[in-house]
Tab-separated table of C-alpha atoms in Angstrom:
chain	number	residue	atom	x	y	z
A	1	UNK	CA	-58.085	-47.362	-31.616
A	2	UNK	CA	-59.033	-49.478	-35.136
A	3	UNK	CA	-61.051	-51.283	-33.233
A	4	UNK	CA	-62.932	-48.701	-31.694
A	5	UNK	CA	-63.736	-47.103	-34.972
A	6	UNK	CA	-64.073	-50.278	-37.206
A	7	UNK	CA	-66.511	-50.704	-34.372
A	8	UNK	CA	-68.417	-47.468	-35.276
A	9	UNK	CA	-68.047	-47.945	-38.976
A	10	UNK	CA	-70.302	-51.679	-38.554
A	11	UNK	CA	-72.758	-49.545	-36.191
A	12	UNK	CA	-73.538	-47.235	-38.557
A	13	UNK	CA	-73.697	-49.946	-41.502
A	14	UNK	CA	-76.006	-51.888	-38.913
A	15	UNK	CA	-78.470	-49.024	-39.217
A	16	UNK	CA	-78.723	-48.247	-42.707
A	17	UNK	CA	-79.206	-51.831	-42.630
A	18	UNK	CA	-82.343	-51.661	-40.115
A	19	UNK	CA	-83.663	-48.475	-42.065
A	20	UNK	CA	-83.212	-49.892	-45.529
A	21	UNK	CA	-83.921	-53.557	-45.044
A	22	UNK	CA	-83.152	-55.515	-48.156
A	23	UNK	CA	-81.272	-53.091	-50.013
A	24	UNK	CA	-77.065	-53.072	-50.602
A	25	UNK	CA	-75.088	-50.187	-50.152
A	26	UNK	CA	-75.263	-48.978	-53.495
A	27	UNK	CA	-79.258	-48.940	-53.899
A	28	UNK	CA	-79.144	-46.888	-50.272
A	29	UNK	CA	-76.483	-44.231	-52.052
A	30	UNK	CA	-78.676	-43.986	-54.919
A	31	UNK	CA	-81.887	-43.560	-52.350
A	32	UNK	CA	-80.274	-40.869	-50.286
A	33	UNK	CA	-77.714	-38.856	-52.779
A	34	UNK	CA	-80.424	-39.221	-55.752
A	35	UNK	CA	-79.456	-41.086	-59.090
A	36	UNK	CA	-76.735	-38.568	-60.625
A	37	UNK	CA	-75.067	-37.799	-57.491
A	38	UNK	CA	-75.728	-41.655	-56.195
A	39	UNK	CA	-74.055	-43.047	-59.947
A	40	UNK	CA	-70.463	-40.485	-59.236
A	41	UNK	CA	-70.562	-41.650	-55.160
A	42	UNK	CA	-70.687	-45.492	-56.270
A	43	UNK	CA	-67.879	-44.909	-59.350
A	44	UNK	CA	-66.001	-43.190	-56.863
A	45	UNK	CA	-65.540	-45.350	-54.402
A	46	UNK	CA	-65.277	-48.430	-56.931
A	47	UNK	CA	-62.180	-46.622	-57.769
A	48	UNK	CA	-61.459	-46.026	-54.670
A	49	UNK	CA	-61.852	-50.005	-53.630
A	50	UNK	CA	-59.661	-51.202	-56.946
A	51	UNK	CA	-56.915	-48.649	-56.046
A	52	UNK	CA	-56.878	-49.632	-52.433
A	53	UNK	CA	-56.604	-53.225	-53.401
A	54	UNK	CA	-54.397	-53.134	-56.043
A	55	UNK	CA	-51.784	-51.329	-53.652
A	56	UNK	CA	-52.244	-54.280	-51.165
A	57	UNK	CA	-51.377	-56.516	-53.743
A	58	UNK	CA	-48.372	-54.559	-54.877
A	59	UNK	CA	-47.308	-54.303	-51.045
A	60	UNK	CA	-47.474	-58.009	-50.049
A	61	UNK	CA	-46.482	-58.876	-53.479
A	62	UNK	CA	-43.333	-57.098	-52.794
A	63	UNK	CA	-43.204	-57.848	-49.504
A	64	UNK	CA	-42.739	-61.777	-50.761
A	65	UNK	CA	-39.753	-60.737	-53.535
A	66	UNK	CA	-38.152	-59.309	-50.831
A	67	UNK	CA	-38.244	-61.914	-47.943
A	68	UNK	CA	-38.593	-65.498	-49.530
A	69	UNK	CA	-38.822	-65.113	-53.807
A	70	UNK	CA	-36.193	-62.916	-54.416
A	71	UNK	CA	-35.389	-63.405	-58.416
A	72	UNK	CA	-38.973	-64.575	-59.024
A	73	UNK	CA	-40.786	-61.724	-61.145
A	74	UNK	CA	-43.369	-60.026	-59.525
A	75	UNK	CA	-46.128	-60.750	-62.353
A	76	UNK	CA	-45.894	-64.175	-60.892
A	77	UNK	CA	-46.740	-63.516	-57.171
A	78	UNK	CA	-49.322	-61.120	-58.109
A	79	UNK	CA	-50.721	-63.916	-60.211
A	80	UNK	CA	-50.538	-67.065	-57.611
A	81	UNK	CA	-51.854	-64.542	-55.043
A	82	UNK	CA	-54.758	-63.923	-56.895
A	83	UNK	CA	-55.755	-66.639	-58.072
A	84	UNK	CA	-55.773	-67.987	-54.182
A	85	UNK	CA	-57.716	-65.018	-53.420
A	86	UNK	CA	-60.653	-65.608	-55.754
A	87	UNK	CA	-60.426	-69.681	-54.921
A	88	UNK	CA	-60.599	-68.842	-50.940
A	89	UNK	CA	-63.577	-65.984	-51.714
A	90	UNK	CA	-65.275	-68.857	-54.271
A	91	UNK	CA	-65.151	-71.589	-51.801
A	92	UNK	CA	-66.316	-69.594	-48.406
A	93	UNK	CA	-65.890	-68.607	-44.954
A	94	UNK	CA	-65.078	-71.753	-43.895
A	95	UNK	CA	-61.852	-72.400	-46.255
A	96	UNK	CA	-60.915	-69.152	-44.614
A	97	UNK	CA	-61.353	-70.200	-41.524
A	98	UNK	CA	-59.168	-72.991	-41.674
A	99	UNK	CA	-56.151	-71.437	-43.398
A	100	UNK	CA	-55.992	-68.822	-40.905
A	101	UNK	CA	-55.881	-71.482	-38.194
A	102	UNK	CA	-53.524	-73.403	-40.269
A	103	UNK	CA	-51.204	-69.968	-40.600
């Protein structure tokens, strides 16, 4: 079932990608919701996107004390886990790749 609608979700980003080539999703929220309406959409779901991954953190962060770290503070997880997240983004797909084949 996530699969069928993660499917729709990248069919419908496919063709606001064929009818507004070269443009992000923000500059096509701003071209079809206008630029007051377009700013609140984009702050919204900025929000929205900090909120959701700030919980994810929380939950695997967690997740970690619990299992394997238990009298290691959480501050510190959160802080190794993010600072692999932003060296994995920084160095590609490919590093990606290979630690999810190593996992």
């Amino acid at each position: 079932m996530g699969i069928c609608i993660s499917l729709c979700i990248i069919l419908i980003y496919a063709r606001l990608h064929y009818l507004f080539p070269g443009k992000d999703l923000f500059d096509i929220i701003e071209i079809c919701f206008g630029n007051c309406i377009g700013k609140a959409i984009i702050i919204l779901f900025t929000c929205f996107v900090f909120e959701d991954n700030a919980e994810t953190l929380r939950n695997y962060s967690q997740f970690v004390n619990t299992v394997a770290l238990v009298k290691t503070p959480l501050l510190i997880i959160w802080i190794a886990t993010i600072i692999l997240c932003v060296w994995i983004v920084k160095e590609g797909i490919e590093v990606i790749g290979r630690w999810s084949s190593f996992l």
